[in-house]
């Protein structure tokens, strides 16, 4: 990884530093006293304050304050950057054409500036979501109950898409509504809507809410609607996670 850093640089040094980093498509971090102007779908202005300015290799442009998770101003990837030096200030402008908008940062005093060029081509792996729960049930239907046979997933009805549709060991239709977290009354109401799409065969239809747990209100509503609940946790292991044992070295 290539890293370059400077503390308390002068105006000309900051200007040259930023242009060098942009030309190299580096990841830039600037801690500075700055002002911000945005023009586009709306107009905004933020007065002088110490903030963290970030320019990413994909052209994202963000300004963070010392609080809150989200940036106070930002532009998405593929910005085109223009810089200028005027009255002992450095200006960075991130411009987009579609939609037409611009974010301009006026740097009054730079406390720290850095850039780095690294390698990171990995994509974030996720586990523990509804899709993971759906895949687990489709691959191991006995987790629902013995004899359960899933027939389709994301089955479309008039009120939406049923997560999993299948049949129990007696041939009754089973409607599964999946939630990866504790389910509330909204999940029960959604399941009830799916159930009502099969009212012509309600004697041979079962509605099943599948989730790690349900709220007390949801449990009462399930009993009221004569729907069922199955406690089941989605898998939390990442697909790429593999344990290495001594057998691996004995091959």
Tab-separated table of C-alpha atoms in Angstrom:
chain	number	residue	atom	x	y	z
A	1	UNK	CA	0.000	0.000	0.000
A	2	UNK	CA	1.178	3.508	-0.855
A	3	UNK	CA	0.511	6.124	1.842
A	4	UNK	CA	1.287	9.826	1.891
A	5	UNK	CA	0.446	12.173	4.767
A	6	UNK	CA	1.079	15.782	5.720
A	7	UNK	CA	0.163	17.762	8.850
A	8	UNK	CA	-0.669	21.478	8.880
A	9	UNK	CA	0.358	22.056	5.244
A	10	UNK	CA	0.149	25.439	3.549
A	11	UNK	CA	-2.387	26.392	0.906
A	12	UNK	CA	-0.172	25.635	-2.103
A	13	UNK	CA	0.908	22.334	-0.586
A	14	UNK	CA	-2.730	21.329	-0.065
A	15	UNK	CA	-3.645	22.296	-3.619
A	16	UNK	CA	-0.773	20.274	-5.130
A	17	UNK	CA	-1.412	17.355	-2.756
A	18	UNK	CA	-5.106	17.085	-3.742
A	19	UNK	CA	-4.405	17.315	-7.472
A	20	UNK	CA	-1.707	14.655	-7.208
A	21	UNK	CA	-4.048	12.320	-5.279
A	22	UNK	CA	-6.964	12.832	-7.690
A	23	UNK	CA	-4.732	12.135	-10.695
A	24	UNK	CA	-3.653	8.863	-9.056
A	25	UNK	CA	-7.274	7.926	-8.182
A	26	UNK	CA	-6.223	7.622	-4.544
A	27	UNK	CA	-8.386	7.511	-1.424
A	28	UNK	CA	-8.134	11.007	0.084
A	29	UNK	CA	-8.794	12.096	3.675
A	30	UNK	CA	-8.628	15.754	4.681
A	31	UNK	CA	-9.239	17.097	8.191
A	32	UNK	CA	-9.829	20.806	7.775
A	33	UNK	CA	-11.770	23.900	8.697
A	34	UNK	CA	-14.099	24.337	5.728
A	35	UNK	CA	-17.313	25.755	4.308
A	36	UNK	CA	-19.702	23.831	2.067
A	37	UNK	CA	-22.101	24.754	-0.728
A	38	UNK	CA	-24.436	22.403	-2.566
A	39	UNK	CA	-26.432	23.167	-5.700
A	40	UNK	CA	-28.709	20.729	-7.482
A	41	UNK	CA	-32.079	19.254	-6.591
A	42	UNK	CA	-32.019	21.727	-3.705
A	43	UNK	CA	-29.587	24.322	-2.356
A	44	UNK	CA	-27.711	24.200	0.938
A	45	UNK	CA	-24.892	26.005	2.674
A	46	UNK	CA	-22.874	25.087	5.769
A	47	UNK	CA	-20.689	27.624	7.539
A	48	UNK	CA	-17.142	27.303	8.790
A	49	UNK	CA	-16.259	24.294	10.968
A	50	UNK	CA	-13.707	21.500	11.463
A	51	UNK	CA	-14.748	18.498	9.371
A	52	UNK	CA	-13.433	15.381	7.669
A	53	UNK	CA	-13.497	15.433	3.867
A	54	UNK	CA	-13.275	12.124	1.983
A	55	UNK	CA	-12.806	11.472	-1.726
A	56	UNK	CA	-12.964	7.786	-2.645
A	57	UNK	CA	-11.405	6.019	-5.597
A	58	UNK	CA	-14.838	5.558	-7.221
A	59	UNK	CA	-15.473	9.312	-7.208
A	60	UNK	CA	-17.622	9.454	-4.084
A	61	UNK	CA	-17.344	12.784	-2.239
A	62	UNK	CA	-18.290	13.024	1.446
A	63	UNK	CA	-18.034	15.537	4.265
A	64	UNK	CA	-18.415	14.298	7.840
A	65	UNK	CA	-18.916	16.230	11.039
A	66	UNK	CA	-17.702	14.886	14.387
A	67	UNK	CA	-21.141	13.436	15.132
A	68	UNK	CA	-23.791	11.346	13.367
A	69	UNK	CA	-23.233	8.288	11.212
A	70	UNK	CA	-24.238	9.881	7.904
A	71	UNK	CA	-22.178	12.564	6.145
A	72	UNK	CA	-23.535	16.096	6.376
A	73	UNK	CA	-23.050	16.491	2.608
A	74	UNK	CA	-22.140	13.958	-0.032
A	75	UNK	CA	-22.058	13.094	-3.708
A	76	UNK	CA	-22.335	9.506	-5.024
A	77	UNK	CA	-19.697	7.729	-7.149
A	78	UNK	CA	-18.475	8.988	-10.528
A	79	UNK	CA	-18.094	12.655	-9.599
A	80	UNK	CA	-15.783	14.774	-11.700
A	81	UNK	CA	-13.510	16.939	-9.568
A	82	UNK	CA	-12.321	20.463	-10.169
A	83	UNK	CA	-9.904	22.311	-7.902
A	84	UNK	CA	-8.788	25.920	-7.701
A	85	UNK	CA	-6.799	28.148	-5.380
A	86	UNK	CA	-8.141	31.604	-4.590
A	87	UNK	CA	-7.479	34.170	-1.800
A	88	UNK	CA	-5.331	31.683	0.144
A	89	UNK	CA	-8.144	29.098	0.049
A	90	UNK	CA	-8.396	25.769	-1.768
A	91	UNK	CA	-11.703	24.849	-3.407
A	92	UNK	CA	-12.748	21.302	-4.321
A	93	UNK	CA	-15.869	20.912	-6.454
A	94	UNK	CA	-17.466	17.539	-7.137
A	95	UNK	CA	-19.744	17.748	-10.171
A	96	UNK	CA	-22.389	15.415	-11.597
A	97	UNK	CA	-24.201	15.844	-14.914
A	98	UNK	CA	-27.182	13.590	-14.359
A	99	UNK	CA	-28.817	14.924	-12.335
A	100	UNK	CA	-26.937	18.233	-12.623
A	101	UNK	CA	-25.554	19.045	-9.177
A	102	UNK	CA	-22.352	20.171	-7.500
A	103	UNK	CA	-20.806	20.048	-4.050
A	104	UNK	CA	-18.131	22.648	-3.352
A	105	UNK	CA	-15.864	22.577	-0.312
A	106	UNK	CA	-13.892	25.687	0.568
A	107	UNK	CA	-10.871	24.698	2.661
A	108	UNK	CA	-9.861	27.497	5.027
A	109	UNK	CA	-7.255	25.699	7.142
A	110	UNK	CA	-5.940	22.148	6.721
A	111	UNK	CA	-4.960	20.248	9.863
A	112	UNK	CA	-4.113	16.957	8.171
A	113	UNK	CA	-4.237	15.579	4.645
A	114	UNK	CA	-3.465	12.073	3.424
A	115	UNK	CA	-3.986	9.715	0.555
A	116	UNK	CA	-3.432	6.034	0.096
A	117	UNK	CA	-3.539	3.573	-2.766
A	118	UNK	CA	-4.436	0.073	-1.694
A	119	UNK	CA	-5.911	-3.135	-3.060
A	120	UNK	CA	-9.339	-4.317	-1.972
A	121	UNK	CA	-11.444	-6.352	-4.403
A	122	UNK	CA	-13.393	-8.366	-1.854
A	123	UNK	CA	-17.176	-8.065	-1.592
A	124	UNK	CA	-19.008	-8.052	1.717
A	125	UNK	CA	-20.467	-11.444	2.622
A	126	UNK	CA	-23.713	-11.503	4.550
A	127	UNK	CA	-25.488	-14.204	6.521
A	128	UNK	CA	-28.495	-14.371	8.809
A	129	UNK	CA	-31.032	-12.833	6.412
A	130	UNK	CA	-34.396	-14.036	5.123
A	131	UNK	CA	-32.852	-15.330	1.906
A	132	UNK	CA	-30.493	-17.490	3.994
A	133	UNK	CA	-33.462	-18.786	5.969
A	134	UNK	CA	-35.347	-19.550	2.743
A	135	UNK	CA	-32.386	-21.416	1.258
A	136	UNK	CA	-31.933	-23.427	4.453
A	137	UNK	CA	-35.589	-24.511	4.447
A	138	UNK	CA	-35.564	-25.377	0.733
A	139	UNK	CA	-32.480	-27.550	1.282
A	140	UNK	CA	-33.655	-29.080	4.577
A	141	UNK	CA	-37.485	-28.947	4.632
A	142	UNK	CA	-37.651	-31.302	7.612
A	143	UNK	CA	-36.622	-28.298	9.740
A	144	UNK	CA	-40.230	-27.136	9.405
A	145	UNK	CA	-41.742	-30.515	10.170
A	146	UNK	CA	-41.441	-34.121	9.119
A	147	UNK	CA	-42.987	-34.693	5.711
A	148	UNK	CA	-43.003	-31.065	4.607
A	149	UNK	CA	-42.277	-30.626	0.879
A	150	UNK	CA	-41.589	-27.143	-0.504
A	151	UNK	CA	-42.943	-26.696	-4.032
A	152	UNK	CA	-42.017	-23.099	-4.856
A	153	UNK	CA	-40.530	-19.906	-3.459
A	154	UNK	CA	-41.536	-16.278	-4.050
A	155	UNK	CA	-44.919	-17.556	-5.242
A	156	UNK	CA	-47.001	-14.640	-6.522
A	157	UNK	CA	-50.571	-14.112	-5.337
A	158	UNK	CA	-52.858	-11.080	-5.475
A	159	UNK	CA	-51.494	-9.669	-2.201
A	160	UNK	CA	-47.785	-10.156	-2.849
A	161	UNK	CA	-45.205	-12.957	-2.923
A	162	UNK	CA	-45.327	-15.967	-0.621
A	163	UNK	CA	-41.845	-16.780	0.695
A	164	UNK	CA	-42.292	-20.544	0.462
A	165	UNK	CA	-45.269	-22.587	-0.673
A	166	UNK	CA	-45.401	-26.308	-0.007
A	167	UNK	CA	-47.391	-29.275	1.253
A	168	UNK	CA	-47.400	-31.196	4.505
A	169	UNK	CA	-47.358	-34.978	4.809
A	170	UNK	CA	-51.159	-35.081	4.468
A	171	UNK	CA	-51.167	-33.060	1.264
A	172	UNK	CA	-52.440	-29.828	2.809
A	173	UNK	CA	-51.061	-26.633	1.331
A	174	UNK	CA	-48.616	-24.746	3.575
A	175	UNK	CA	-47.934	-21.009	3.284
A	176	UNK	CA	-44.691	-19.928	4.927
A	177	UNK	CA	-43.951	-16.311	5.818
A	178	UNK	CA	-40.291	-15.900	6.809
A	179	UNK	CA	-38.676	-13.350	9.109
A	180	UNK	CA	-35.007	-13.333	10.074
A	181	UNK	CA	-35.667	-11.307	13.242
A	182	UNK	CA	-38.407	-11.285	15.875
A	183	UNK	CA	-41.740	-11.095	14.052
A	184	UNK	CA	-44.487	-8.654	14.988
A	185	UNK	CA	-48.147	-8.161	14.157
A	186	UNK	CA	-47.391	-6.879	10.642
A	187	UNK	CA	-45.871	-10.225	9.714
A	188	UNK	CA	-48.963	-12.019	11.018
A	189	UNK	CA	-51.255	-9.693	9.054
A	190	UNK	CA	-49.235	-10.312	5.896
A	191	UNK	CA	-49.505	-14.066	6.390
A	192	UNK	CA	-53.267	-13.696	6.914
A	193	UNK	CA	-53.562	-11.874	3.565
A	194	UNK	CA	-51.774	-14.723	1.794
A	195	UNK	CA	-53.988	-17.216	3.587
A	196	UNK	CA	-57.110	-15.412	2.386
A	197	UNK	CA	-55.997	-15.862	-1.227
A	198	UNK	CA	-56.770	-19.544	-0.750
A	199	UNK	CA	-60.141	-19.196	1.004
A	200	UNK	CA	-61.790	-21.563	-1.468
A	201	UNK	CA	-59.596	-24.323	-0.032
A	202	UNK	CA	-59.136	-23.055	3.520
A	203	UNK	CA	-59.879	-26.486	5.028
A	204	UNK	CA	-56.739	-27.755	3.294
A	205	UNK	CA	-54.475	-24.745	3.846
A	206	UNK	CA	-52.122	-23.955	6.726
A	207	UNK	CA	-50.426	-20.628	7.382
A	208	UNK	CA	-47.056	-20.775	9.146
A	209	UNK	CA	-44.969	-17.865	10.393
A	210	UNK	CA	-41.282	-18.829	10.583
A	211	UNK	CA	-39.004	-16.600	12.678
A	212	UNK	CA	-36.600	-16.786	15.629
A	213	UNK	CA	-39.393	-15.489	17.885
A	214	UNK	CA	-42.619	-13.467	17.918
A	215	UNK	CA	-43.888	-10.644	20.068
A	216	UNK	CA	-46.707	-11.269	22.546
A	217	UNK	CA	-49.129	-9.279	20.366
A	218	UNK	CA	-48.128	-11.330	17.333
A	219	UNK	CA	-48.689	-14.588	19.232
A	220	UNK	CA	-52.183	-13.467	20.248
A	221	UNK	CA	-52.983	-12.541	16.655
A	222	UNK	CA	-51.722	-15.900	15.377
A	223	UNK	CA	-54.090	-17.676	17.758
A	224	UNK	CA	-56.968	-15.406	16.756
A	225	UNK	CA	-56.454	-16.134	13.049
A	226	UNK	CA	-55.688	-19.816	13.695
A	227	UNK	CA	-52.280	-19.528	12.119
A	228	UNK	CA	-49.143	-21.340	13.268
A	229	UNK	CA	-45.645	-20.375	14.383
A	230	UNK	CA	-42.340	-22.191	13.948
A	231	UNK	CA	-39.292	-20.915	15.823
A	232	UNK	CA	-36.290	-21.120	13.520
A	233	UNK	CA	-33.060	-19.112	13.388
A	234	UNK	CA	-31.474	-18.246	10.018
A	235	UNK	CA	-27.942	-19.621	9.498
A	236	UNK	CA	-25.273	-17.208	10.672
A	237	UNK	CA	-22.243	-18.901	9.084
A	238	UNK	CA	-20.815	-17.227	6.005
A	239	UNK	CA	-20.768	-19.414	2.911
A	240	UNK	CA	-17.020	-19.033	2.456
A	241	UNK	CA	-16.254	-19.936	6.075
A	242	UNK	CA	-14.574	-23.310	6.219
A	243	UNK	CA	-12.912	-24.901	9.180
A	244	UNK	CA	-9.486	-26.437	8.683
A	245	UNK	CA	-8.773	-29.646	10.599
A	246	UNK	CA	-5.771	-31.947	10.845
A	247	UNK	CA	-7.324	-34.102	8.102
A	248	UNK	CA	-6.545	-31.274	5.666
A	249	UNK	CA	-2.807	-31.646	6.290
A	250	UNK	CA	-2.893	-35.454	6.109
A	251	UNK	CA	-4.066	-35.542	2.490
